[in-house]
Amino acid sequence: MADLAFDQLLAALAGKPLSFDEAAQLQQWLAGIDQGAQCLALIEEAARGRPCPRCGCARVHRCGQASGLQRFRCLGCGRSYNALTGTPLARLRKREHWLAYLQCVLDSLVVRAAAEKIGVHRTTSFRWRHRFIPAAARQRAPVLGDIVEADETYLLESQKGSRTMTRPPRRHGGLAHRRGINGEHDCLLVARDRSGRTRDFHTGRGPVTAAQLDACLGPVIAPGAVLFSDGAMAYRRFTAQHGIAHAWVNASAGEHARGDIHIQNVNGWHARFKGWLVHFRGVASKYLANYAGWWRVLDERRLSTPTALLVAAAQRR
Ligand SMILES: [Zn+2]
């Protein structure tokens, strides 16, 4: 169906108040759409022309179907594979629910709400979340250019969901034992250029170091770009080592901007991310990178449909 025709159809529907019976009929019709077949077709299409995932050979034979997907046999190594082999989605089941689940991801549903909506077990909902989201979040800008803002935000370390705590539980929920940023805090480093391209890094616990900036930002800052940050010594060391043009605001002295020099875009990202995190009631440190990637996907609005998310996630590692 052409987009225009669908838009017209939707507009016509929106203009007509539906009776309960009509709405029920429509829902029944929608529920009858074969999402499993659509999902498989999208996966096959995304993988079209890919060489063997094991040896890279492009000479293949078709050899039947398995679980609804075309099987190929590689003429180079003799192994067989399908469109999902070598992707993070290989061996995940219940594909008929994937697209509906990805809508739950776009709607930021918590594990339990998504499970109830789709009709899968909570452990499935949890497993899918931590499989689909990092897979889709791999689609990101390879480099940031021109003016790049960078800053960290800190979240209290969390062992939520962990069976074995490595420290006594906090008595008052989310209060650190000591003041300031220390080993009790997870560091999320975010870099964003002025065209909105964003990269996020969970660097570990405690204040970010020049070595971590080197490992995270070194490969993603385009030649000739200028870095804006606060005055932390780690940024000065990192930029000096790489010969990157650097300007900073003296945030600790209350300076927020000096003309064009500021990190308000990246700080805005931090604030939106933390605001969005609230409804998850705390996230485990080991999944912090997944949540940051999830938020980046939502905030960018580039992968804004279940179909786009599915195709992004079904790429090989
Ligand atoms: Zn092969």
mmCIF file of C-alpha atoms and ligand atoms in Angstrom:
data_model
loop_
_atom_site.group_PDB
_atom_site.id
_atom_site.type_symbol
_atom_site.label_atom_id
_atom_site.label_comp_id
_atom_site.label_asym_id
_atom_site.label_seq_id
_atom_site.Cartn_x
_atom_site.Cartn_y
_atom_site.Cartn_z
ATOM 1 C CA MET A 1 0.000 0.000 0.000
ATOM 2 C CA ALA A 2 1.381 3.434 -0.933
ATOM 3 C CA ASP A 3 2.108 5.705 2.036
ATOM 4 C CA LEU A 4 -0.254 8.355 0.745
ATOM 5 C CA ALA A 5 -3.149 5.923 0.429
ATOM 6 C CA PHE A 6 -2.477 4.655 3.935
ATOM 7 C CA ASP A 7 -2.376 8.212 5.287
ATOM 8 C CA GLN A 8 -5.712 8.894 3.628
ATOM 9 C CA LEU A 9 -7.164 5.733 5.059
ATOM 10 C CA LEU A 10 -5.972 6.675 8.526
ATOM 11 C CA ALA A 11 -7.352 10.205 8.166
ATOM 12 C CA ALA A 12 -10.701 8.807 7.058
ATOM 13 C CA LEU A 13 -10.780 6.464 10.050
ATOM 14 C CA ALA A 14 -9.793 9.238 12.440
ATOM 15 C CA GLY A 15 -12.640 11.374 11.127
ATOM 16 C CA LYS A 16 -15.263 8.712 11.779
ATOM 17 C CA PRO A 17 -16.336 8.056 15.357
ATOM 18 C CA LEU A 18 -16.297 4.254 15.675
ATOM 19 C CA SER A 19 -18.941 2.377 17.603
ATOM 20 C CA PHE A 20 -17.793 -0.228 20.092
ATOM 21 C CA ASP A 21 -18.718 -3.035 17.689
ATOM 22 C CA GLU A 22 -16.878 -1.380 14.810
ATOM 23 C CA ALA A 23 -13.778 -0.838 16.927
ATOM 24 C CA ALA A 24 -13.879 -4.472 18.057
ATOM 25 C CA GLN A 25 -14.181 -5.600 14.434
ATOM 26 C CA LEU A 26 -11.237 -3.448 13.460
ATOM 27 C CA GLN A 27 -9.157 -4.805 16.333
ATOM 28 C CA GLN A 28 -9.959 -8.341 15.302
ATOM 29 C CA TRP A 29 -8.909 -7.557 11.758
ATOM 30 C CA LEU A 30 -5.638 -5.970 12.952
ATOM 31 C CA ALA A 31 -4.912 -8.931 15.212
ATOM 32 C CA GLY A 32 -5.247 -11.200 12.185
ATOM 33 C CA ILE A 33 -2.296 -9.583 10.379
ATOM 34 C CA ASP A 34 0.440 -12.183 10.171
ATOM 35 C CA GLN A 35 3.291 -10.482 12.032
ATOM 36 C CA GLY A 36 5.404 -13.617 12.004
ATOM 37 C CA ALA A 37 5.488 -13.777 8.213
ATOM 38 C CA GLN A 38 6.209 -10.043 7.962
ATOM 39 C CA CYS A 39 9.008 -10.372 10.465
ATOM 40 C CA LEU A 40 10.616 -13.246 8.563
ATOM 41 C CA ALA A 41 10.293 -11.381 5.246
ATOM 42 C CA LEU A 42 12.032 -8.324 6.729
ATOM 43 C CA ILE A 43 14.845 -10.455 8.115
ATOM 44 C CA GLU A 44 15.343 -12.254 4.779
ATOM 45 C CA GLU A 45 15.351 -8.933 2.936
ATOM 46 C CA ALA A 46 17.869 -7.356 5.354
ATOM 47 C CA ALA A 47 20.227 -10.311 4.851
ATOM 48 C CA ARG A 48 19.936 -10.535 1.064
ATOM 49 C CA GLY A 49 23.303 -11.049 -0.621
ATOM 50 C CA ARG A 50 25.297 -11.459 2.592
ATOM 51 C CA PRO A 51 28.209 -13.889 2.250
ATOM 52 C CA CYS A 52 28.804 -16.892 4.522
ATOM 53 C CA PRO A 53 29.061 -15.693 8.151
ATOM 54 C CA ARG A 54 31.872 -18.166 8.861
ATOM 55 C CA CYS A 55 34.258 -17.931 5.918
ATOM 56 C CA GLY A 56 32.975 -14.934 3.946
ATOM 57 C CA CYS A 57 32.492 -16.999 0.786
ATOM 58 C CA ALA A 58 29.803 -15.587 -1.521
ATOM 59 C CA ARG A 59 29.145 -18.875 -3.344
ATOM 60 C CA VAL A 60 26.166 -20.544 -1.714
ATOM 61 C CA HIS A 61 23.399 -23.028 -2.462
ATOM 62 C CA ARG A 62 19.875 -22.806 -1.184
ATOM 63 C CA CYS A 63 19.055 -25.889 0.833
ATOM 64 C CA GLY A 64 15.515 -25.908 2.143
ATOM 65 C CA GLN A 65 13.883 -24.000 4.949
ATOM 66 C CA ALA A 66 14.135 -24.205 8.716
ATOM 67 C CA SER A 67 11.879 -22.352 11.163
ATOM 68 C CA GLY A 68 10.469 -20.359 8.269
ATOM 69 C CA LEU A 69 13.836 -19.043 7.107
ATOM 70 C CA GLN A 70 15.715 -20.002 3.943
ATOM 71 C CA ARG A 71 18.750 -22.162 4.675
ATOM 72 C CA PHE A 72 21.919 -21.701 2.659
ATOM 73 C CA ARG A 73 24.862 -24.046 2.294
ATOM 74 C CA CYS A 74 28.235 -22.414 1.789
ATOM 75 C CA LEU A 75 30.318 -23.854 -1.050
ATOM 76 C CA GLY A 76 33.504 -22.656 0.637
ATOM 77 C CA CYS A 77 33.261 -24.211 4.094
ATOM 78 C CA GLY A 78 30.293 -26.535 3.626
ATOM 79 C CA ARG A 79 28.426 -25.173 6.660
ATOM 80 C CA SER A 80 24.801 -24.087 6.486
ATOM 81 C CA TYR A 81 23.317 -20.889 7.841
ATOM 82 C CA ASN A 82 20.292 -18.627 7.610
ATOM 83 C CA ALA A 83 19.626 -14.880 7.629
ATOM 84 C CA LEU A 84 19.983 -14.672 11.411
ATOM 85 C CA THR A 85 23.204 -16.676 11.792
ATOM 86 C CA GLY A 86 25.873 -14.425 13.262
ATOM 87 C CA THR A 87 23.355 -11.771 14.343
ATOM 88 C CA PRO A 88 22.342 -11.065 17.957
ATOM 89 C CA LEU A 89 18.891 -12.445 17.134
ATOM 90 C CA ALA A 90 20.064 -15.935 16.188
ATOM 91 C CA ARG A 91 18.193 -18.618 18.121
ATOM 92 C CA LEU A 92 15.679 -16.224 19.701
ATOM 93 C CA ARG A 93 12.231 -17.732 19.378
ATOM 94 C CA LYS A 94 8.608 -16.559 18.977
ATOM 95 C CA ARG A 95 9.354 -14.357 15.985
ATOM 96 C CA GLU A 96 5.659 -13.690 15.466
ATOM 97 C CA HIS A 97 5.860 -11.415 18.542
ATOM 98 C CA TRP A 98 9.039 -9.537 17.695
ATOM 99 C CA LEU A 99 7.515 -6.558 15.879
ATOM 100 C CA ALA A 100 4.902 -6.045 18.585
ATOM 101 C CA TYR A 101 7.669 -6.292 21.178
ATOM 102 C CA LEU A 102 9.732 -3.676 19.370
ATOM 103 C CA GLN A 103 6.765 -1.306 19.573
ATOM 104 C CA CYS A 104 6.964 -1.820 23.366
ATOM 105 C CA VAL A 105 10.648 -0.854 23.150
ATOM 106 C CA LEU A 106 9.698 2.336 21.289
ATOM 107 C CA ASP A 107 7.078 2.998 23.974
ATOM 108 C CA SER A 108 9.688 2.489 26.762
ATOM 109 C CA LEU A 109 7.582 -0.141 28.491
ATOM 110 C CA VAL A 110 9.045 -1.820 31.562
ATOM 111 C CA VAL A 111 9.733 -5.575 31.349
ATOM 112 C CA ARG A 112 6.507 -6.635 33.040
ATOM 113 C CA ALA A 113 4.248 -4.312 31.005
ATOM 114 C CA ALA A 114 5.798 -5.479 27.727
ATOM 115 C CA ALA A 115 5.400 -9.128 28.769
ATOM 116 C CA GLU A 116 1.739 -8.618 29.570
ATOM 117 C CA LYS A 117 1.052 -6.691 26.398
ATOM 118 C CA ILE A 118 2.678 -9.279 24.118
ATOM 119 C CA GLY A 119 1.665 -12.352 26.068
ATOM 120 C CA VAL A 120 5.156 -13.722 26.729
ATOM 121 C CA HIS A 121 6.826 -14.620 30.007
ATOM 122 C CA ARG A 122 8.672 -11.908 31.905
ATOM 123 C CA THR A 123 11.971 -13.710 31.494
ATOM 124 C CA THR A 124 11.421 -13.657 27.721
ATOM 125 C CA SER A 125 10.612 -9.960 27.843
ATOM 126 C CA PHE A 126 13.786 -9.355 29.840
ATOM 127 C CA ARG A 127 15.949 -11.484 27.523
ATOM 128 C CA TRP A 128 14.572 -9.766 24.422
ATOM 129 C CA ARG A 129 15.129 -6.320 25.877
ATOM 130 C CA HIS A 130 18.803 -6.984 26.470
ATOM 131 C CA ARG A 131 19.195 -8.641 23.078
ATOM 132 C CA PHE A 132 17.272 -6.290 20.788
ATOM 133 C CA ILE A 133 18.281 -2.993 22.361
ATOM 134 C CA PRO A 134 22.080 -3.317 22.280
ATOM 135 C CA ALA A 135 21.754 -4.822 18.802
ATOM 136 C CA ALA A 136 19.785 -1.832 17.497
ATOM 137 C CA ALA A 137 21.965 0.633 19.410
ATOM 138 C CA ARG A 138 25.019 -0.554 17.441
ATOM 139 C CA GLN A 139 23.730 1.706 14.673
ATOM 140 C CA ARG A 140 25.389 4.960 15.596
ATOM 141 C CA ALA A 141 27.477 7.696 14.105
ATOM 142 C CA PRO A 142 31.031 6.387 13.529
ATOM 143 C CA VAL A 143 32.527 9.849 14.057
ATOM 144 C CA LEU A 144 31.523 13.207 15.492
ATOM 145 C CA GLY A 145 32.691 16.365 13.783
ATOM 146 C CA ASP A 146 33.073 20.139 13.789
ATOM 147 C CA ILE A 147 32.084 21.077 17.336
ATOM 148 C CA VAL A 148 31.908 18.150 19.759
ATOM 149 C CA GLU A 149 30.609 18.625 23.291
ATOM 150 C CA ALA A 150 31.595 16.033 25.869
ATOM 151 C CA ASP A 151 30.678 15.610 29.494
ATOM 152 C CA GLU A 152 30.026 12.848 31.980
ATOM 153 C CA THR A 153 27.059 12.184 34.159
ATOM 154 C CA TYR A 154 27.251 9.967 37.237
ATOM 155 C CA LEU A 155 24.744 7.472 38.554
ATOM 156 C CA LEU A 156 24.912 5.686 41.853
ATOM 157 C CA GLU A 157 26.224 2.170 41.241
ATOM 158 C CA SER A 158 23.421 -0.406 41.395
ATOM 159 C CA GLN A 159 23.387 -4.158 41.864
ATOM 160 C CA LYS A 160 19.655 -4.369 41.151
ATOM 161 C CA GLY A 161 18.576 -7.906 40.352
ATOM 162 C CA SER A 162 21.931 -9.376 41.369
ATOM 163 C CA ARG A 163 21.869 -12.539 43.473
ATOM 164 C CA THR A 164 25.205 -11.871 45.108
ATOM 165 C CA MET A 165 25.840 -8.380 46.386
ATOM 166 C CA THR A 166 29.471 -7.354 46.719
ATOM 167 C CA ARG A 167 28.600 -4.758 49.371
ATOM 168 C CA PRO A 168 25.931 -4.344 52.077
ATOM 169 C CA PRO A 169 22.639 -2.950 50.683
ATOM 170 C CA ARG A 170 22.087 0.790 51.001
ATOM 171 C CA ARG A 171 19.757 1.506 53.906
ATOM 172 C CA HIS A 172 18.132 4.567 52.466
ATOM 173 C CA GLY A 173 17.723 3.577 48.848
ATOM 174 C CA GLY A 174 19.793 5.821 46.676
ATOM 175 C CA LEU A 175 22.249 7.702 48.894
ATOM 176 C CA ALA A 176 25.990 7.376 48.545
ATOM 177 C CA HIS A 177 28.053 6.890 51.685
ATOM 178 C CA ARG A 178 30.511 9.615 50.820
ATOM 179 C CA ARG A 179 30.087 13.019 49.237
ATOM 180 C CA GLY A 180 31.271 13.769 45.704
ATOM 181 C CA ILE A 181 32.003 11.482 42.785
ATOM 182 C CA ASN A 182 33.778 8.320 43.819
ATOM 183 C CA GLY A 183 33.941 4.579 43.267
ATOM 184 C CA GLU A 184 30.260 4.284 44.213
ATOM 185 C CA HIS A 185 29.292 6.049 40.991
ATOM 186 C CA ASP A 186 29.009 4.768 37.459
ATOM 187 C CA CYS A 187 30.320 7.198 34.890
ATOM 188 C CA LEU A 188 28.401 7.694 31.655
ATOM 189 C CA LEU A 189 30.427 9.711 29.176
ATOM 190 C CA VAL A 190 28.419 11.361 26.399
ATOM 191 C CA ALA A 191 29.758 13.184 23.361
ATOM 192 C CA ARG A 192 27.458 15.034 21.002
ATOM 193 C CA ASP A 193 28.243 17.217 18.042
ATOM 194 C CA ARG A 194 26.216 20.214 17.034
ATOM 195 C CA SER A 195 24.395 18.276 14.336
ATOM 196 C CA GLY A 196 23.030 16.006 17.088
ATOM 197 C CA ARG A 197 25.163 12.922 16.431
ATOM 198 C CA THR A 198 25.710 11.317 19.809
ATOM 199 C CA ARG A 199 27.925 8.631 21.325
ATOM 200 C CA ASP A 200 27.674 7.270 24.848
ATOM 201 C CA PHE A 201 30.156 5.243 26.895
ATOM 202 C CA HIS A 202 29.930 3.576 30.281
ATOM 203 C CA THR A 203 33.520 4.098 31.380
ATOM 204 C CA GLY A 204 33.251 2.291 34.737
ATOM 205 C CA ARG A 205 33.248 3.649 38.284
ATOM 206 C CA GLY A 206 34.591 6.948 39.517
ATOM 207 C CA PRO A 207 35.688 10.114 37.704
ATOM 208 C CA VAL A 208 36.608 9.755 34.048
ATOM 209 C CA THR A 209 40.337 9.569 33.318
ATOM 210 C CA ALA A 210 42.391 10.783 30.385
ATOM 211 C CA ALA A 211 43.062 7.141 29.443
ATOM 212 C CA GLN A 212 39.315 6.443 29.280
ATOM 213 C CA LEU A 213 38.736 9.559 27.177
ATOM 214 C CA ASP A 214 41.505 8.312 24.924
ATOM 215 C CA ALA A 215 39.883 4.893 24.513
ATOM 216 C CA CYS A 216 36.330 6.221 24.047
ATOM 217 C CA LEU A 217 36.644 9.553 22.289
ATOM 218 C CA GLY A 218 39.978 9.030 20.528
ATOM 219 C CA PRO A 219 38.478 6.964 17.684
ATOM 220 C CA VAL A 220 35.285 9.005 17.232
ATOM 221 C CA ILE A 221 36.428 12.630 17.063
ATOM 222 C CA ALA A 222 36.915 13.596 13.423
ATOM 223 C CA PRO A 223 40.169 15.282 12.406
ATOM 224 C CA GLY A 224 39.863 19.049 12.657
ATOM 225 C CA ALA A 225 37.020 18.936 15.181
ATOM 226 C CA VAL A 226 37.093 21.090 18.298
ATOM 227 C CA LEU A 227 36.144 19.635 21.673
ATOM 228 C CA PHE A 228 34.142 21.572 24.261
ATOM 229 C CA SER A 229 34.089 20.287 27.826
ATOM 230 C CA ASP A 230 34.278 21.478 31.389
ATOM 231 C CA GLY A 231 37.670 22.278 32.876
ATOM 232 C CA ALA A 232 38.443 18.783 34.198
ATOM 233 C CA MET A 233 42.112 17.946 33.830
ATOM 234 C CA ALA A 234 41.354 14.650 32.048
ATOM 235 C CA TYR A 235 40.002 16.544 29.015
ATOM 236 C CA ARG A 236 43.000 18.859 28.886
ATOM 237 C CA ARG A 237 45.401 15.921 28.992
ATOM 238 C CA PHE A 238 43.470 13.954 26.401
ATOM 239 C CA THR A 239 43.187 16.824 23.920
ATOM 240 C CA ALA A 240 46.814 17.852 24.416
ATOM 241 C CA GLN A 241 47.998 14.303 23.702
ATOM 242 C CA HIS A 242 45.973 14.109 20.493
ATOM 243 C CA GLY A 243 46.487 17.690 19.359
ATOM 244 C CA ILE A 244 42.725 18.273 19.402
ATOM 245 C CA ALA A 245 41.562 21.885 19.607
ATOM 246 C CA HIS A 246 39.920 22.293 23.000
ATOM 247 C CA ALA A 247 37.889 24.947 24.783
ATOM 248 C CA TRP A 248 36.226 24.624 28.139
ATOM 249 C CA VAL A 249 33.823 26.354 30.424
ATOM 250 C CA ASN A 250 34.736 26.778 34.063
ATOM 251 C CA ALA A 251 31.665 24.927 35.328
ATOM 252 C CA SER A 252 32.942 24.662 38.904
ATOM 253 C CA ALA A 253 33.036 28.484 39.031
ATOM 254 C CA GLY A 254 29.453 28.643 37.803
ATOM 255 C CA GLU A 255 30.304 29.504 34.198
ATOM 256 C CA HIS A 256 27.803 27.845 31.838
ATOM 257 C CA ALA A 257 28.695 29.386 28.516
ATOM 258 C CA ARG A 258 31.242 31.716 26.955
ATOM 259 C CA GLY A 259 29.707 32.716 23.652
ATOM 260 C CA ASP A 260 29.441 29.599 21.559
ATOM 261 C CA ILE A 261 31.520 27.595 24.011
ATOM 262 C CA HIS A 262 29.223 25.475 26.159
ATOM 263 C CA ILE A 263 28.190 21.872 26.773
ATOM 264 C CA GLN A 264 24.469 22.510 27.079
ATOM 265 C CA ASN A 265 23.491 20.109 24.300
ATOM 266 C CA VAL A 266 25.191 17.212 26.005
ATOM 267 C CA ASN A 267 23.892 18.282 29.422
ATOM 268 C CA GLY A 268 20.390 18.446 27.947
ATOM 269 C CA TRP A 269 20.867 14.853 26.766
ATOM 270 C CA HIS A 270 21.924 13.834 30.288
ATOM 271 C CA ALA A 271 18.862 15.496 31.805
ATOM 272 C CA ARG A 272 16.453 13.854 29.342
ATOM 273 C CA PHE A 273 18.121 10.469 29.874
ATOM 274 C CA LYS A 274 17.882 10.688 33.657
ATOM 275 C CA GLY A 275 14.292 11.894 33.470
ATOM 276 C CA TRP A 276 13.423 8.923 31.267
ATOM 277 C CA LEU A 277 15.267 6.484 33.579
ATOM 278 C CA VAL A 278 13.055 7.393 36.534
ATOM 279 C CA HIS A 279 10.172 5.170 35.501
ATOM 280 C CA PHE A 280 12.459 2.096 35.482
ATOM 281 C CA ARG A 281 13.013 2.602 39.248
ATOM 282 C CA GLY A 282 16.757 2.124 39.097
ATOM 283 C CA VAL A 283 18.835 0.218 36.591
ATOM 284 C CA ALA A 284 21.615 -2.256 37.310
ATOM 285 C CA SER A 285 25.086 -0.942 36.557
ATOM 286 C CA LYS A 286 25.788 -3.870 34.276
ATOM 287 C CA TYR A 287 22.924 -2.766 32.004
ATOM 288 C CA LEU A 288 23.650 0.955 32.110
ATOM 289 C CA ALA A 289 25.177 0.894 28.620
ATOM 290 C CA ASN A 290 22.051 -0.816 27.280
ATOM 291 C CA TYR A 291 19.789 1.849 28.740
ATOM 292 C CA ALA A 292 21.993 4.639 27.411
ATOM 293 C CA GLY A 293 21.897 3.020 23.964
ATOM 294 C CA TRP A 294 18.131 2.608 24.209
ATOM 295 C CA TRP A 295 17.728 6.266 25.121
ATOM 296 C CA ARG A 296 20.042 7.314 22.281
ATOM 297 C CA VAL A 297 17.904 5.376 19.799
ATOM 298 C CA LEU A 298 14.708 6.981 21.118
ATOM 299 C CA ASP A 299 16.218 10.458 21.315
ATOM 300 C CA GLU A 300 17.613 10.336 17.761
ATOM 301 C CA ARG A 301 14.243 9.216 16.347
ATOM 302 C CA ARG A 302 16.043 7.689 13.372
ATOM 303 C CA LEU A 303 14.919 4.132 14.125
ATOM 304 C CA SER A 304 11.390 5.149 14.921
ATOM 305 C CA THR A 305 9.347 2.136 13.793
ATOM 306 C CA PRO A 306 9.399 -1.530 14.852
ATOM 307 C CA THR A 307 10.456 -2.432 11.311
ATOM 308 C CA ALA A 308 13.454 -0.076 11.373
ATOM 309 C CA LEU A 309 14.513 -1.415 14.785
ATOM 310 C CA LEU A 310 14.210 -5.000 13.621
ATOM 311 C CA VAL A 311 16.321 -4.443 10.524
ATOM 312 C CA ALA A 312 18.961 -2.616 12.597
ATOM 313 C CA ALA A 313 19.088 -5.407 15.171
ATOM 314 C CA ALA A 314 19.276 -8.160 12.543
ATOM 315 C CA GLN A 315 22.677 -6.999 11.271
ATOM 316 C CA ARG A 316 25.627 -9.252 11.892
ATOM 317 C CA ARG A 317 27.888 -8.471 14.827
HETATM 318 ZN ZN ZN B 1 31.492 -20.590 4.478
#
